[in-house]
XYZ file of C-alpha atoms in Angstrom:
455
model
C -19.031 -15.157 4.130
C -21.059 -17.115 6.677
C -19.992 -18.606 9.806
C -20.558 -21.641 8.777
C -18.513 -20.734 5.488
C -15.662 -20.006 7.811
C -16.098 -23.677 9.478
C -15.382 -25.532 6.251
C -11.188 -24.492 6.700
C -10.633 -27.234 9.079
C -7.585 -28.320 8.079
C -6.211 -31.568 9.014
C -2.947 -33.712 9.234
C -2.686 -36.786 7.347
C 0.537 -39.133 8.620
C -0.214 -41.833 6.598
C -0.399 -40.201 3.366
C 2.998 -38.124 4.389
C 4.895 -41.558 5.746
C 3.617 -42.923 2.019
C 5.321 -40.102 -0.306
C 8.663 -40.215 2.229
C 8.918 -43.764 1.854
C 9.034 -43.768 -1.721
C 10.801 -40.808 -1.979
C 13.580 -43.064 0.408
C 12.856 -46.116 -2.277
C 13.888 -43.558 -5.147
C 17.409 -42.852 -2.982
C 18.319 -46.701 -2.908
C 17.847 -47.036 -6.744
C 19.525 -43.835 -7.820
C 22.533 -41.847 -6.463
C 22.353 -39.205 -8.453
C 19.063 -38.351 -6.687
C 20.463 -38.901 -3.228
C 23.511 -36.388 -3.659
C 20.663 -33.981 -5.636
C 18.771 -33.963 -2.686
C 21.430 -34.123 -0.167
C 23.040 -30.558 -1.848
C 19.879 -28.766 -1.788
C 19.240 -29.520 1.744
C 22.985 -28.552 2.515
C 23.014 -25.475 -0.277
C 19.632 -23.832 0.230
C 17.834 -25.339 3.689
C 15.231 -26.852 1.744
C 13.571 -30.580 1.375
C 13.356 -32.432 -1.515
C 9.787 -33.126 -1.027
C 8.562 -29.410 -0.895
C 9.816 -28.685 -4.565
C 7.661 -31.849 -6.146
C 5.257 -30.847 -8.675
C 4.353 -34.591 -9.153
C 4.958 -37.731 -9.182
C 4.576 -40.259 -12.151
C 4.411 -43.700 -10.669
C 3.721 -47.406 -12.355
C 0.280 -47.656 -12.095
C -1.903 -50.891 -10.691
C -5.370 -51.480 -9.117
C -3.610 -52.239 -5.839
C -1.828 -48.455 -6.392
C -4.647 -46.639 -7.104
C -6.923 -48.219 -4.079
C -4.598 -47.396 -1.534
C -3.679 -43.691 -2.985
C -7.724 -43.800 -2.511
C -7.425 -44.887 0.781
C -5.022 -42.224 1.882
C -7.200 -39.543 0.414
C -6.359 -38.866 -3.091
C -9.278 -38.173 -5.367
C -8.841 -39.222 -9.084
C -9.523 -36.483 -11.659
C -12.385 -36.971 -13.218
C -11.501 -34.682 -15.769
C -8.081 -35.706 -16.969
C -7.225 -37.850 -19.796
C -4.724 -39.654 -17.658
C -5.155 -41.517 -14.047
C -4.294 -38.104 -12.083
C -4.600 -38.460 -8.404
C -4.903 -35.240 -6.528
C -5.154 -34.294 -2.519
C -7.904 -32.006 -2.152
C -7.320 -31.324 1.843
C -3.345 -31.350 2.125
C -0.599 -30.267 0.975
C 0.868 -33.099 -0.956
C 2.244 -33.513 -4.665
C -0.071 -34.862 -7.024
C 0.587 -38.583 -8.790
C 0.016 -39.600 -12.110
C -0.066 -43.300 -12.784
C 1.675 -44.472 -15.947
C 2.105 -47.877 -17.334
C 6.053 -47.416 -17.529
C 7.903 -49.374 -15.433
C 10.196 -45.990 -14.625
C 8.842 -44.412 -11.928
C 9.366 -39.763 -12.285
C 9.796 -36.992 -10.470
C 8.932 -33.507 -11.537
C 10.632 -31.107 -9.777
C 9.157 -27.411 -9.815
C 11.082 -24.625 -10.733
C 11.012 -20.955 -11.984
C 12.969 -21.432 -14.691
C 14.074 -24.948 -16.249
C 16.240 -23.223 -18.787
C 18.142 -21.636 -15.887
C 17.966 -25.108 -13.626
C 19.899 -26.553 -17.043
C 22.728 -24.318 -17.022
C 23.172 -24.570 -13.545
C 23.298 -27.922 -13.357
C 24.823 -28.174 -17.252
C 22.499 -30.849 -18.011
C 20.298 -32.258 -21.163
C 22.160 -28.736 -23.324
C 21.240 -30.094 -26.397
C 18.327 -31.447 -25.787
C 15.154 -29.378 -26.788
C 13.273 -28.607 -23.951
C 9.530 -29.944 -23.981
C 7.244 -26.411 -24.361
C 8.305 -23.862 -26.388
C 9.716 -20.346 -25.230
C 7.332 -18.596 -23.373
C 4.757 -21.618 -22.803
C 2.809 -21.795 -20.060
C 3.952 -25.601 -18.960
C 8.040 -26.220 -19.997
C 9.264 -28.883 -18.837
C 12.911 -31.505 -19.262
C 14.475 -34.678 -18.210
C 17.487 -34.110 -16.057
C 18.747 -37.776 -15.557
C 17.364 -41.348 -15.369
C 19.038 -43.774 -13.161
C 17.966 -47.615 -13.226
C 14.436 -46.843 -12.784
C 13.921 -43.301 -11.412
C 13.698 -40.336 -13.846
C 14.102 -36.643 -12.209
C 12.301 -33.979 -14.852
C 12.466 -30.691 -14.126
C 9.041 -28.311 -14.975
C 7.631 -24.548 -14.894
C 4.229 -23.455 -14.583
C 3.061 -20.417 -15.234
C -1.404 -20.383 -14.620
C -1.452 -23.917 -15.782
C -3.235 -26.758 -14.052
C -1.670 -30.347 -14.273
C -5.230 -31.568 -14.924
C -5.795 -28.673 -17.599
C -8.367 -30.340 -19.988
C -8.237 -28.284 -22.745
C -5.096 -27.116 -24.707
C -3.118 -23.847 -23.582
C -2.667 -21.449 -26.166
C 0.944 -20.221 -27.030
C 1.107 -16.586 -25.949
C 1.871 -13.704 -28.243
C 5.352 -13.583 -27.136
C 5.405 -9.666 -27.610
C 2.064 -9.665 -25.400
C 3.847 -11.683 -22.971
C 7.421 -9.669 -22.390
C 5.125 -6.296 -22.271
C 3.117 -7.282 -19.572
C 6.380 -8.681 -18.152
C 8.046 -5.022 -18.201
C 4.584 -3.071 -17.250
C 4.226 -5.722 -13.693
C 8.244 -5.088 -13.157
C 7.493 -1.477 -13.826
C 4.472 -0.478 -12.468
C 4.327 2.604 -10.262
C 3.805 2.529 -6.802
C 3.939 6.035 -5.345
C 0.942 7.806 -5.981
C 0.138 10.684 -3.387
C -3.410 9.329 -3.811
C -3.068 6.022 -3.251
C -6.632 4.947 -4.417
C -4.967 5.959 -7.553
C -1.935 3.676 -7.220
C -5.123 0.803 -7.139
C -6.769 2.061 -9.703
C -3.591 1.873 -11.886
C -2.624 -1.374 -10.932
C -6.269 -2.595 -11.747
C -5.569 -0.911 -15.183
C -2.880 -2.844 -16.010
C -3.915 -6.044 -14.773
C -7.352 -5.758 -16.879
C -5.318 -5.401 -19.813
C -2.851 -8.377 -19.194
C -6.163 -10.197 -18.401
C -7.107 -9.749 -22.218
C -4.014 -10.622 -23.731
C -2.604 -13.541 -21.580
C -5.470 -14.564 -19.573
C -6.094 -14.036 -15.706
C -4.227 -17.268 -14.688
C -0.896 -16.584 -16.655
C -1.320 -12.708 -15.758
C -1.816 -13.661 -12.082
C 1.130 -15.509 -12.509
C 3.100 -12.617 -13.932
C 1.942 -10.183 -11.309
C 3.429 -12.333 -8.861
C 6.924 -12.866 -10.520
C 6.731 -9.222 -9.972
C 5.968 -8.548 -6.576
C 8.195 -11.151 -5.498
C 11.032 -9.286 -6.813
C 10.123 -5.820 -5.771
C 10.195 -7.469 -2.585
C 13.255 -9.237 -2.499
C 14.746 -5.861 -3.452
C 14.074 -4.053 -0.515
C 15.091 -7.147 1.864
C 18.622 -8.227 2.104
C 17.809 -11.225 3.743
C 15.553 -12.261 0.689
C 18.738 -11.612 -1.573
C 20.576 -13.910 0.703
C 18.190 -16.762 0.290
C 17.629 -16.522 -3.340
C 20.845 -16.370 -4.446
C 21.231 -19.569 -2.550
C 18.141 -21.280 -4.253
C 19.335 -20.158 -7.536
C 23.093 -21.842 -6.650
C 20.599 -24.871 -7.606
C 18.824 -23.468 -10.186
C 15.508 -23.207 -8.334
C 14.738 -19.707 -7.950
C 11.368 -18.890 -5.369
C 8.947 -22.041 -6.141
C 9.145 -22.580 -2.978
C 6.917 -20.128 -1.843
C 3.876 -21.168 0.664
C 2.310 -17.740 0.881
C 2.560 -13.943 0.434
C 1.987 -11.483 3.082
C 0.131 -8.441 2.236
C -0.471 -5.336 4.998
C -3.405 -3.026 4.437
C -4.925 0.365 5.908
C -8.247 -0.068 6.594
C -9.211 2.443 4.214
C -7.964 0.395 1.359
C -8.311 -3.175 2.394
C -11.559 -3.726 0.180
C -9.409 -2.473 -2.739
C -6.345 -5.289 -1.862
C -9.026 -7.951 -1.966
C -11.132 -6.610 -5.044
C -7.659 -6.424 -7.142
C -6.427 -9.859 -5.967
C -10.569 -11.136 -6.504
C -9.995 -9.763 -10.356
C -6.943 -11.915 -10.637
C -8.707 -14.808 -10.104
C -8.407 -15.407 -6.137
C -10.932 -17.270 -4.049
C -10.875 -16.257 -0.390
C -10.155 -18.955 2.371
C -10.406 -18.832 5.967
C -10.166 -14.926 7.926
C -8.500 -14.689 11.256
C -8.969 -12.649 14.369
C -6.929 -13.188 17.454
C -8.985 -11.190 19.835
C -9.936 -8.008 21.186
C -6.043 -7.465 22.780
C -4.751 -7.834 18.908
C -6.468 -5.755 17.832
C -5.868 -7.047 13.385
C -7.383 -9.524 11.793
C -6.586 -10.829 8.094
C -8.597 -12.999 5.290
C -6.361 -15.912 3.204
C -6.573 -16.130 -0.209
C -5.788 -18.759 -2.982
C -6.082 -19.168 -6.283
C -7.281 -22.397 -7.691
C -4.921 -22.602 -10.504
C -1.125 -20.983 -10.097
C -1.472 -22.040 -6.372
C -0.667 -18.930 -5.145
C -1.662 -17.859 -1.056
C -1.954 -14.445 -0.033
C -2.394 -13.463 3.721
C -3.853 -9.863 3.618
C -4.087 -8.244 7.185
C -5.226 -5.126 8.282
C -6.250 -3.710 11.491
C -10.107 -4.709 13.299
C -11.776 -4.255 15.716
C -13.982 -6.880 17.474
C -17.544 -5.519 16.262
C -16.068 -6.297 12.635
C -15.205 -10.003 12.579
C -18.976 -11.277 12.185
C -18.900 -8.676 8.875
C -17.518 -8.958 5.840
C -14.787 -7.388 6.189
C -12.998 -8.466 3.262
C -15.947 -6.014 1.211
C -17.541 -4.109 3.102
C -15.564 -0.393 3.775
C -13.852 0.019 7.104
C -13.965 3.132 8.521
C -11.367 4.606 10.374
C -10.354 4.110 13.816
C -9.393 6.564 16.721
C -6.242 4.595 17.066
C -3.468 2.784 15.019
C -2.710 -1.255 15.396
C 0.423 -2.739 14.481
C -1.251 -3.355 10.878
C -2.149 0.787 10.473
C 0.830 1.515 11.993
C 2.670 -0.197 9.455
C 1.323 1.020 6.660
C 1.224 4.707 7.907
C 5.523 4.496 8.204
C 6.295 2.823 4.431
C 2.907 2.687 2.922
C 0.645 0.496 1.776
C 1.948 -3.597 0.850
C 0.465 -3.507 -2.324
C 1.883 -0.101 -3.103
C 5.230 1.663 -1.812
C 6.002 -0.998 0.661
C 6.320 -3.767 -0.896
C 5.130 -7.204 0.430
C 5.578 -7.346 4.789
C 6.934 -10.908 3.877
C 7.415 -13.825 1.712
C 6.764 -17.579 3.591
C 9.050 -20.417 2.177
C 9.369 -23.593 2.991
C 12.320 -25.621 4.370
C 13.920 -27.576 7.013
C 13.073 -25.281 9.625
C 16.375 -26.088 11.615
C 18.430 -26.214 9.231
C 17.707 -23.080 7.100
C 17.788 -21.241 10.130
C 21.250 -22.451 11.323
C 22.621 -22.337 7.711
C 22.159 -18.388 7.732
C 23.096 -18.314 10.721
C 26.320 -19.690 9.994
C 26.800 -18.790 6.741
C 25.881 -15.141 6.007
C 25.136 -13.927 9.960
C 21.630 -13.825 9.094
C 19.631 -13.799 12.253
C 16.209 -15.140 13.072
C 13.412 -14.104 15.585
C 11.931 -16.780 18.353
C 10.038 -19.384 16.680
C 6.140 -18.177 16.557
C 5.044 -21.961 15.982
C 6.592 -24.895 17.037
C 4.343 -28.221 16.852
C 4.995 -31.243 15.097
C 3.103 -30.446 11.915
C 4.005 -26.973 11.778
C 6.996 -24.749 12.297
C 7.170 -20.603 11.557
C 9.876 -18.036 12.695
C 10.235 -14.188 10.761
C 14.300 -13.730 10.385
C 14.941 -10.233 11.884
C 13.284 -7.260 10.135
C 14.747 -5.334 7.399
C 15.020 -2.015 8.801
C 13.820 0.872 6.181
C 13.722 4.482 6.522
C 10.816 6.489 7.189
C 9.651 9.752 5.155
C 9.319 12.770 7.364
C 6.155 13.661 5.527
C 4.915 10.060 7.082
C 6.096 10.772 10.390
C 4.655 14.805 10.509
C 1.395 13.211 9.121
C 1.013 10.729 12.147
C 2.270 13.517 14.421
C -0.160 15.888 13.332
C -2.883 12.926 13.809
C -1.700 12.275 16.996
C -0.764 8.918 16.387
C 2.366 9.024 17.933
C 4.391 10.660 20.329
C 7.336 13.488 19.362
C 9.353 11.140 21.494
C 8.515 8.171 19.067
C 8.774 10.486 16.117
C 12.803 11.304 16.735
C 13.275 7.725 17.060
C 11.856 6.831 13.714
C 13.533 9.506 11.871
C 17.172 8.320 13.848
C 16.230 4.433 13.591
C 13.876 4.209 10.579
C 11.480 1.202 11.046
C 10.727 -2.404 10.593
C 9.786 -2.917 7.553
C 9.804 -6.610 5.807
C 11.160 -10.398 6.361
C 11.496 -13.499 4.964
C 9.589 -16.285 6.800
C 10.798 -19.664 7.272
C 8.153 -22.719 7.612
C 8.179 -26.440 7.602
C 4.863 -28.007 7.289
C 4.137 -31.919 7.809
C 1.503 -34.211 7.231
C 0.094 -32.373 4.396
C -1.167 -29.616 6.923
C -2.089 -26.328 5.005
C -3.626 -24.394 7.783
C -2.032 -21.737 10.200
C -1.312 -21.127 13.658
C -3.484 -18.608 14.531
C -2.350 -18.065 18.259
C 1.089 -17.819 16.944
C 0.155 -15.481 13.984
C -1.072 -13.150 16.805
C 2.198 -13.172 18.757
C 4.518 -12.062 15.970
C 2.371 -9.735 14.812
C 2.458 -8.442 18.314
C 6.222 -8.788 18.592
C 6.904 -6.892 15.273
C 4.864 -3.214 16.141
C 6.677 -0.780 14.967
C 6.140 0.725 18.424
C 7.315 -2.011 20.086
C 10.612 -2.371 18.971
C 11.906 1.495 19.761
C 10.982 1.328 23.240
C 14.167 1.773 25.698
């Protein structure tokens, strides 16, 4: 990737088109209660905003409409059957302009069957997709003229042209079990890739690489939220509401560099496209290329240790060979293992209300949160304190024998273990999609394995 590649991720803020979606959103609150105490218990239950869980919007449709969604930087799909308006620069919902005079609200979920019996709403009415289809989707409640629908996705596009096919519904539930199940500790660990790679290849030709990138996800988010209490915490509150994790903004993935070509070729076979790379500077020694994938939605952050010489490379493919000493990133991986492997994601980024999330763990469960490593207008990010995990001897011995760390620092991992994953909490405004990178550099700074068992 070029420079001038790099360049094109120049993300901006758009306060018009934000201040536009709000104030209907408010419009929606006037007209229906129901909507109003929906979203005012899943800002009090879970820490989250109404407006971060829209799929889309289905609006009534006029000339006057469609020029100003135009004007605040919507492109229409040229491609869709219907009058699908979608942001290509920000974060925002995307609108579909109907000729009803009720104006909708889909509302994105993992799960609408388990949104339904949490909410014990539209029982008996058959839900729109059948089991196992890619797009499900169900009307909650209409009030006057506001409709809130709830949907699923799983590798679809809402301007998908051409029909989805219905999985094999054997095909689907064994891929299911082989993602949930997949083995992680391999004493090689190229071998651990190569496995994965295996089985992903093989969902690829049953399901597709959208639904099976889909599927692998489901996956890793659990392993992770396994090994992280916090993540527990939080999800048991989102599913209080029926929501489960579709809130997620981005997955964080730590690499040695040995293996970091391996992270992106796997995640580059399940579809991915990268995005912008970062590098904080010589003093941070890591740098890290973002991911997405054009049709689940998915973000990955992938870091991994680099040194200066590296960043005009590409380091994202090209083989990085090893280095005389250990950054936060190596380190890392060295104590638990590699993120795509034994350790398990560093950390899943939600969003929320920043402020209140934070205080609502706070007050509720004792759940506490590091210093804020962003705090502008647009953009708000803070790690809740790490999940502490053990450390193998063999891992510590191997870094001893390397010389990688001291015998002093060695005792103090095998009496404290090590931090080892978190749940991040964002807020992001104006449709900004970009990251901090200065304050990306900090926390990676702040959470060194080293750093935190010093006296």
């Amino acid at each position: 990737m070029t420079s001038e590649q790099l360049a094109t991720f120049d993300w901006k803020q758009y306060p018009e088109t934000a201040d536009f979606l709000n104030e209907r959103i408010g419009e929606y609150f006037l007209q229906s209660s129901i909507l109003r105490k929906f979203s005012e218990d899943l800002h009090s239950q879970t820490g989250t905003r109404l407006i971060d869980w829209i799929d889309h919007l289905e609006l009534h449709g006029s000339a006057e409409l469609e020029a100003r969604l135009l004007g605040l930087g919507y492109e229409k799909s040229a491609d869709s059957k219907h009058s699908l308006f979608q942001h290509p620069s920000a974060q925002f919902p995307a609108i579909l302009l109907s000729s009803e005079k009720i104006e909708r609200l889909f509302l994105i979920v993992d799960s609408v069957v388990e949104f339904l019996a949490v909410h014990q709403s539209a029982l008996s009415t058959r839900i729109d997709g059948d089991i196992g289809f890619a797009v499900r989707q169900q009307l909650v409640f209409q009030e006057n003229d506001v409709a809130l629908h709830v949907i699923e996705r799983h590798g679809a596009r809402i301007d998908a042209t051409t029909e989805l096919r219905q999985p094999d519904l054997q095909m689907l539930l064994y891929h299911t079990e082989a993602f949930r199940l997949r083995p992680r500790d391999f004493s090689d660990e190229a071998a651990g890739f190569a496995n994965a790679e295996t089985l992903i290849k093989s969902a690829i030709a049953d399901l597709g690489v959208d639904r099976t990138c889909d599927l692998f996800f489901v996956a890793e988010r659990a392993y992770w939220q396994q090994r992280n209490s916090v993540a527990r915490i939080q999800k048991a509150r989102q599913d209080s509401m029926g929501l489960g994790w579709s809130n997620h903004d981005h997955h964080t993935y730590r690499s040695s560099r040995q293996h970091f070509w391996r992270l992106i070729s796997v995640f580059e076979l399940l579809g991915f496209d990268l995005r912008e790379r970062f590098y904080a500077g010589k003093e941070a020694g890591w740098g890290a290329q973002v991911l997405e994938h054009p049709v689940t939605g998915v973000v990955i952050f992938a870091d991994v240790d680099l040194s200066p010489e590296e960043v005009s490379q590409d380091f994202a493919h090209e083989p990085l060979a090893d280095l005389s000493e250990l950054g936060t990133v190596g380190l890392w991986c060295r104590l638990h293992g590699e993120a795509f492997l034994q350790a398990g994601m560093h950390h899943l980024e939600c969003l929320f209300d920043f402020t209140a999330a934070r205080d609502q763990l706070a007050e509720e469960n004792s759940v506490k949160t590091m210093k804020p490593f962003t705090d502008l207008p647009h953009l708000k990010q803070a790690f809740t304190a790490g999940e502490i995990w053990p450390v193998k001897e063999s891992r510590i011995q191997s870094l001893l024998d390397d010389g990688l760390i001291t015998a002093e620092e060695a005792n103090k991992f095998r009496v404290q273990g090590a931090i080892g994953s978190h749940l991040e909490i964002l807020q992001r405004e104006d449709g900004f999609k970009g990251f901090n990178q200065t304050g990306i550099n900090d926390i990676i700074l702040e959470t060194n394995p080293l750093k935190i068992h010093q006296p």
